[in-house]
Amino acid sequence: MAGTRKPVVEVRRSQRRRRTVSAYRDGERVVVLIPDQFSRAEESEWVDRMLARLAAREGRLARSDAELLARANRLIDLYLTGYAAKAVPASVRWVTNQNGRWGSCTPADRSIRISHRVQEMPDWVIDYVLLHELAHLIVPSHNARFWALVGRYPKSERARGYLEGVAAASCAPLPT
Ligand SMILES: [Zn+2]
């Protein structure tokens, strides 16, 4: 994930700025613009705050449809090797109309949809929901062969527990 490495920060002081602080990424560096009058303590406080904001903004962007497809390809490489031809989806996207399902797939057109409610969950849960749907492209029903495929993902059981907990708390049906 982006944001785990601490970036190189360049602080630029501006006499024109009064209280406003802004930050942007410039290649490997993050440039933070602060008012010239800021003390060293204010500078370090604001640098931390702006880095956190930037990471949050990039985290949201990272969970795009494009990232979801990249994630799907990585999961296929790791856990569905040998099934690539069958498991590669034609499309995979975030949707807001799943009504009680975490994800769904249509084997006929090889499309996968993942609920936006999963978007805020930890990465290892998103991976499980996505792998579950990818496995359905290979085996449509929840039979032993299907669970054997899903079980290749080491955090499957843990993720199912997580989702059941969320479902119980929100009275939503269990994951499909
Ligand atoms: Zn299923």
PDB file of C-alpha atoms and ligand atoms in Angstrom:
ATOM      1  CA  MET A   1       0.000   0.000   0.000  1.00  0.00           C
ATOM      2  CA  ALA A   2       1.025   3.584  -0.583  1.00  0.00           C
ATOM      3  CA  GLY A   3       1.982   5.637   2.413  1.00  0.00           C
ATOM      4  CA  THR A   4       3.877   3.009   4.395  1.00  0.00           C
ATOM      5  CA  ARG A   5       7.251   4.517   3.453  1.00  0.00           C
ATOM      6  CA  LYS A   6       8.039   7.838   5.116  1.00  0.00           C
ATOM      7  CA  PRO A   7       8.439  10.384   2.314  1.00  0.00           C
ATOM      8  CA  VAL A   8      11.114  13.026   2.011  1.00  0.00           C
ATOM      9  CA  VAL A   9       9.554  16.297   3.099  1.00  0.00           C
ATOM     10  CA  GLU A  10      10.533  19.696   1.817  1.00  0.00           C
ATOM     11  CA  VAL A  11       9.150  22.600   3.823  1.00  0.00           C
ATOM     12  CA  ARG A  12       8.779  25.914   2.014  1.00  0.00           C
ATOM     13  CA  ARG A  13       8.128  29.048   4.027  1.00  0.00           C
ATOM     14  CA  SER A  14       6.197  31.863   2.451  1.00  0.00           C
ATOM     15  CA  GLN A  15       5.893  35.427   3.669  1.00  0.00           C
ATOM     16  CA  ARG A  16       2.646  35.816   1.764  1.00  0.00           C
ATOM     17  CA  ARG A  17       0.975  33.010   3.696  1.00  0.00           C
ATOM     18  CA  ARG A  18      -0.689  33.950   6.970  1.00  0.00           C
ATOM     19  CA  ARG A  19      -2.318  30.839   8.450  1.00  0.00           C
ATOM     20  CA  THR A  20      -2.903  28.568   5.462  1.00  0.00           C
ATOM     21  CA  VAL A  21      -0.877  25.393   5.017  1.00  0.00           C
ATOM     22  CA  SER A  22      -0.922  23.195   1.952  1.00  0.00           C
ATOM     23  CA  ALA A  23       0.919  20.139   0.754  1.00  0.00           C
ATOM     24  CA  TYR A  24       1.364  18.234  -2.458  1.00  0.00           C
ATOM     25  CA  ARG A  25       3.409  15.350  -3.748  1.00  0.00           C
ATOM     26  CA  ASP A  26       6.235  16.123  -6.158  1.00  0.00           C
ATOM     27  CA  GLY A  27       7.702  12.827  -7.345  1.00  0.00           C
ATOM     28  CA  GLU A  28       9.250  11.113  -4.313  1.00  0.00           C
ATOM     29  CA  ARG A  29       9.036  14.266  -2.185  1.00  0.00           C
ATOM     30  CA  VAL A  30       6.181  15.936  -0.375  1.00  0.00           C
ATOM     31  CA  VAL A  31       6.272  19.736  -0.458  1.00  0.00           C
ATOM     32  CA  VAL A  32       4.614  21.449   2.516  1.00  0.00           C
ATOM     33  CA  LEU A  33       3.938  25.176   2.227  1.00  0.00           C
ATOM     34  CA  ILE A  34       3.695  27.021   5.534  1.00  0.00           C
ATOM     35  CA  PRO A  35       3.599  30.662   6.647  1.00  0.00           C
ATOM     36  CA  ASP A  36       7.024  32.143   7.299  1.00  0.00           C
ATOM     37  CA  GLN A  37       6.020  33.127  10.840  1.00  0.00           C
ATOM     38  CA  PHE A  38       5.495  29.524  12.014  1.00  0.00           C
ATOM     39  CA  SER A  39       7.738  28.333  14.851  1.00  0.00           C
ATOM     40  CA  ARG A  40       9.735  25.085  14.534  1.00  0.00           C
ATOM     41  CA  ALA A  41       7.153  23.358  16.742  1.00  0.00           C
ATOM     42  CA  GLU A  42       4.284  24.569  14.551  1.00  0.00           C
ATOM     43  CA  GLU A  43       6.220  23.491  11.471  1.00  0.00           C
ATOM     44  CA  SER A  44       6.712  19.922  12.706  1.00  0.00           C
ATOM     45  CA  GLU A  45       3.115  19.707  13.939  1.00  0.00           C
ATOM     46  CA  TRP A  46       1.780  20.826  10.559  1.00  0.00           C
ATOM     47  CA  VAL A  47       4.107  18.585   8.564  1.00  0.00           C
ATOM     48  CA  ASP A  48       2.771  15.545  10.460  1.00  0.00           C
ATOM     49  CA  ARG A  49      -0.809  16.711   9.978  1.00  0.00           C
ATOM     50  CA  MET A  50      -0.396  17.320   6.242  1.00  0.00           C
ATOM     51  CA  LEU A  51       1.341  13.961   5.698  1.00  0.00           C
ATOM     52  CA  ALA A  52      -1.585  12.222   7.402  1.00  0.00           C
ATOM     53  CA  ARG A  53      -4.085  14.121   5.248  1.00  0.00           C
ATOM     54  CA  LEU A  54      -2.187  13.339   2.064  1.00  0.00           C
ATOM     55  CA  ALA A  55      -1.992   9.635   2.984  1.00  0.00           C
ATOM     56  CA  ALA A  56      -5.750   9.557   3.690  1.00  0.00           C
ATOM     57  CA  ARG A  57      -6.527  11.231   0.362  1.00  0.00           C
ATOM     58  CA  GLU A  58      -4.257   8.835  -1.545  1.00  0.00           C
ATOM     59  CA  GLY A  59      -5.704   5.865   0.354  1.00  0.00           C
ATOM     60  CA  ARG A  60      -9.187   6.723  -0.890  1.00  0.00           C
ATOM     61  CA  LEU A  61      -7.939   7.156  -4.452  1.00  0.00           C
ATOM     62  CA  ALA A  62      -6.051   3.870  -4.186  1.00  0.00           C
ATOM     63  CA  ARG A  63      -9.326   1.998  -3.759  1.00  0.00           C
ATOM     64  CA  SER A  64     -10.477   2.671  -7.302  1.00  0.00           C
ATOM     65  CA  ASP A  65     -11.737   0.168  -9.892  1.00  0.00           C
ATOM     66  CA  ALA A  66      -8.248   0.141 -11.430  1.00  0.00           C
ATOM     67  CA  GLU A  67      -6.736  -0.761  -8.082  1.00  0.00           C
ATOM     68  CA  LEU A  68      -9.384  -3.460  -7.654  1.00  0.00           C
ATOM     69  CA  LEU A  69      -8.384  -5.044 -10.971  1.00  0.00           C
ATOM     70  CA  ALA A  70      -4.687  -4.884 -10.033  1.00  0.00           C
ATOM     71  CA  ARG A  71      -5.602  -6.506  -6.703  1.00  0.00           C
ATOM     72  CA  ALA A  72      -7.538  -9.248  -8.544  1.00  0.00           C
ATOM     73  CA  ASN A  73      -4.549 -10.012 -10.766  1.00  0.00           C
ATOM     74  CA  ARG A  74      -2.242 -10.182  -7.755  1.00  0.00           C
ATOM     75  CA  LEU A  75      -4.636 -12.591  -5.961  1.00  0.00           C
ATOM     76  CA  ILE A  76      -4.847 -14.806  -9.055  1.00  0.00           C
ATOM     77  CA  ASP A  77      -1.035 -14.938  -9.191  1.00  0.00           C
ATOM     78  CA  LEU A  78      -0.779 -15.816  -5.520  1.00  0.00           C
ATOM     79  CA  TYR A  79      -3.687 -18.201  -4.939  1.00  0.00           C
ATOM     80  CA  LEU A  80      -5.289 -19.236  -8.219  1.00  0.00           C
ATOM     81  CA  THR A  81      -2.207 -20.066 -10.238  1.00  0.00           C
ATOM     82  CA  GLY A  82      -3.066 -22.574 -12.892  1.00  0.00           C
ATOM     83  CA  TYR A  83      -6.574 -21.148 -13.222  1.00  0.00           C
ATOM     84  CA  ALA A  84      -5.579 -17.793 -14.698  1.00  0.00           C
ATOM     85  CA  ALA A  85      -7.501 -18.357 -17.931  1.00  0.00           C
ATOM     86  CA  LYS A  86     -10.708 -19.063 -16.003  1.00  0.00           C
ATOM     87  CA  ALA A  87     -10.227 -16.724 -13.047  1.00  0.00           C
ATOM     88  CA  VAL A  88      -9.272 -13.510 -14.842  1.00  0.00           C
ATOM     89  CA  PRO A  89     -12.354 -11.273 -14.769  1.00  0.00           C
ATOM     90  CA  ALA A  90     -13.490  -9.211 -17.744  1.00  0.00           C
ATOM     91  CA  SER A  91     -14.433  -6.420 -15.362  1.00  0.00           C
ATOM     92  CA  VAL A  92     -14.251  -5.779 -11.650  1.00  0.00           C
ATOM     93  CA  ARG A  93     -15.702  -2.702 -10.023  1.00  0.00           C
ATOM     94  CA  TRP A  94     -16.987  -1.106  -6.845  1.00  0.00           C
ATOM     95  CA  VAL A  95     -20.764  -0.704  -6.759  1.00  0.00           C
ATOM     96  CA  THR A  96     -23.244   0.871  -4.341  1.00  0.00           C
ATOM     97  CA  ASN A  97     -26.288  -1.308  -5.179  1.00  0.00           C
ATOM     98  CA  GLN A  98     -25.294  -4.657  -3.681  1.00  0.00           C
ATOM     99  CA  ASN A  99     -28.081  -4.601  -1.066  1.00  0.00           C
ATOM    100  CA  GLY A 100     -26.876  -7.035   1.515  1.00  0.00           C
ATOM    101  CA  ARG A 101     -24.165  -8.775  -0.470  1.00  0.00           C
ATOM    102  CA  TRP A 102     -20.453  -8.117  -0.131  1.00  0.00           C
ATOM    103  CA  GLY A 103     -19.753  -9.087  -3.705  1.00  0.00           C
ATOM    104  CA  SER A 104     -21.250 -10.828  -6.694  1.00  0.00           C
ATOM    105  CA  CYS A 105     -20.140 -12.215  -9.993  1.00  0.00           C
ATOM    106  CA  THR A 106     -21.711 -13.129 -13.313  1.00  0.00           C
ATOM    107  CA  PRO A 107     -19.762 -16.060 -14.781  1.00  0.00           C
ATOM    108  CA  ALA A 108     -21.495 -15.567 -18.184  1.00  0.00           C
ATOM    109  CA  ASP A 109     -19.795 -12.213 -18.793  1.00  0.00           C
ATOM    110  CA  ARG A 110     -17.026 -12.684 -16.213  1.00  0.00           C
ATOM    111  CA  SER A 111     -17.922  -9.497 -14.361  1.00  0.00           C
ATOM    112  CA  ILE A 112     -17.366  -8.965 -10.633  1.00  0.00           C
ATOM    113  CA  ARG A 113     -18.941  -6.327  -8.440  1.00  0.00           C
ATOM    114  CA  ILE A 114     -17.803  -5.521  -4.901  1.00  0.00           C
ATOM    115  CA  SER A 115     -19.943  -3.528  -2.473  1.00  0.00           C
ATOM    116  CA  HIS A 116     -18.707  -0.098  -1.496  1.00  0.00           C
ATOM    117  CA  ARG A 117     -19.335  -1.187   2.101  1.00  0.00           C
ATOM    118  CA  VAL A 118     -16.230  -3.378   1.771  1.00  0.00           C
ATOM    119  CA  GLN A 119     -14.157  -0.389   0.645  1.00  0.00           C
ATOM    120  CA  GLU A 120     -13.536   0.816   4.200  1.00  0.00           C
ATOM    121  CA  MET A 121     -12.590  -2.639   5.498  1.00  0.00           C
ATOM    122  CA  PRO A 122      -8.997  -3.798   6.046  1.00  0.00           C
ATOM    123  CA  ASP A 123      -7.010  -4.909   2.994  1.00  0.00           C
ATOM    124  CA  TRP A 124      -7.006  -8.570   4.029  1.00  0.00           C
ATOM    125  CA  VAL A 125     -10.830  -8.561   4.141  1.00  0.00           C
ATOM    126  CA  ILE A 126     -11.108  -6.869   0.725  1.00  0.00           C
ATOM    127  CA  ASP A 127      -8.730  -9.538  -0.594  1.00  0.00           C
ATOM    128  CA  TYR A 128     -10.971 -12.284   0.784  1.00  0.00           C
ATOM    129  CA  VAL A 129     -14.189 -10.860  -0.702  1.00  0.00           C
ATOM    130  CA  LEU A 130     -12.488 -10.427  -4.065  1.00  0.00           C
ATOM    131  CA  LEU A 131     -10.868 -13.875  -4.019  1.00  0.00           C
ATOM    132  CA  HIS A 132     -14.249 -15.391  -3.132  1.00  0.00           C
ATOM    133  CA  GLU A 133     -15.768 -13.886  -6.296  1.00  0.00           C
ATOM    134  CA  LEU A 134     -12.741 -14.811  -8.431  1.00  0.00           C
ATOM    135  CA  ALA A 135     -13.097 -18.410  -7.228  1.00  0.00           C
ATOM    136  CA  HIS A 136     -16.739 -18.330  -8.358  1.00  0.00           C
ATOM    137  CA  LEU A 137     -15.531 -17.708 -11.912  1.00  0.00           C
ATOM    138  CA  ILE A 138     -13.895 -21.148 -11.622  1.00  0.00           C
ATOM    139  CA  VAL A 139     -16.540 -22.898  -9.487  1.00  0.00           C
ATOM    140  CA  PRO A 140     -19.984 -21.206  -9.431  1.00  0.00           C
ATOM    141  CA  SER A 141     -21.439 -23.025  -6.412  1.00  0.00           C
ATOM    142  CA  HIS A 142     -20.336 -23.229  -2.782  1.00  0.00           C
ATOM    143  CA  ASN A 143     -19.141 -26.819  -2.975  1.00  0.00           C
ATOM    144  CA  ALA A 144     -16.047 -28.467  -1.483  1.00  0.00           C
ATOM    145  CA  ARG A 145     -13.967 -27.625  -4.538  1.00  0.00           C
ATOM    146  CA  PHE A 146     -14.929 -23.975  -4.211  1.00  0.00           C
ATOM    147  CA  TRP A 147     -13.987 -23.808  -0.507  1.00  0.00           C
ATOM    148  CA  ALA A 148     -10.704 -25.556  -1.235  1.00  0.00           C
ATOM    149  CA  LEU A 149      -9.844 -22.761  -3.683  1.00  0.00           C
ATOM    150  CA  VAL A 150     -10.868 -20.024  -1.249  1.00  0.00           C
ATOM    151  CA  GLY A 151      -8.957 -21.816   1.520  1.00  0.00           C
ATOM    152  CA  ARG A 152      -5.688 -21.206  -0.335  1.00  0.00           C
ATOM    153  CA  TYR A 153      -5.895 -17.669   1.021  1.00  0.00           C
ATOM    154  CA  PRO A 154      -4.437 -17.968   4.545  1.00  0.00           C
ATOM    155  CA  LYS A 155      -6.770 -15.367   6.089  1.00  0.00           C
ATOM    156  CA  SER A 156     -10.002 -16.820   4.672  1.00  0.00           C
ATOM    157  CA  GLU A 157     -11.388 -18.039   8.003  1.00  0.00           C
ATOM    158  CA  ARG A 158     -10.441 -14.827   9.762  1.00  0.00           C
ATOM    159  CA  ALA A 159     -12.025 -12.697   7.036  1.00  0.00           C
ATOM    160  CA  ARG A 160     -15.238 -14.743   7.126  1.00  0.00           C
ATOM    161  CA  GLY A 161     -15.390 -14.168  10.872  1.00  0.00           C
ATOM    162  CA  TYR A 162     -14.844 -10.450  10.356  1.00  0.00           C
ATOM    163  CA  LEU A 163     -17.649 -10.246   7.772  1.00  0.00           C
ATOM    164  CA  GLU A 164     -20.032 -12.292   9.908  1.00  0.00           C
ATOM    165  CA  GLY A 165     -19.332  -9.908  12.774  1.00  0.00           C
ATOM    166  CA  VAL A 166     -20.095  -6.873  10.609  1.00  0.00           C
ATOM    167  CA  ALA A 167     -23.238  -8.554   9.234  1.00  0.00           C
ATOM    168  CA  ALA A 168     -24.474  -9.413  12.725  1.00  0.00           C
ATOM    169  CA  ALA A 169     -23.863  -5.852  13.919  1.00  0.00           C
ATOM    170  CA  SER A 170     -25.729  -4.311  10.987  1.00  0.00           C
ATOM    171  CA  CYS A 171     -28.439  -7.007  10.631  1.00  0.00           C
ATOM    172  CA  ALA A 172     -27.322  -7.559   7.037  1.00  0.00           C
ATOM    173  CA  PRO A 173     -27.533 -11.054   5.572  1.00  0.00           C
ATOM    174  CA  LEU A 174     -24.472 -13.252   5.709  1.00  0.00           C
ATOM    175  CA  PRO A 175     -21.923 -12.972   2.916  1.00  0.00           C
ATOM    176  CA  THR A 176     -22.599 -14.924  -0.232  1.00  0.00           C
TER     177      THR A 176
HETATM  178 ZN    ZN B   1     -20.114 -17.122  -2.856  1.00  0.00          ZN
END
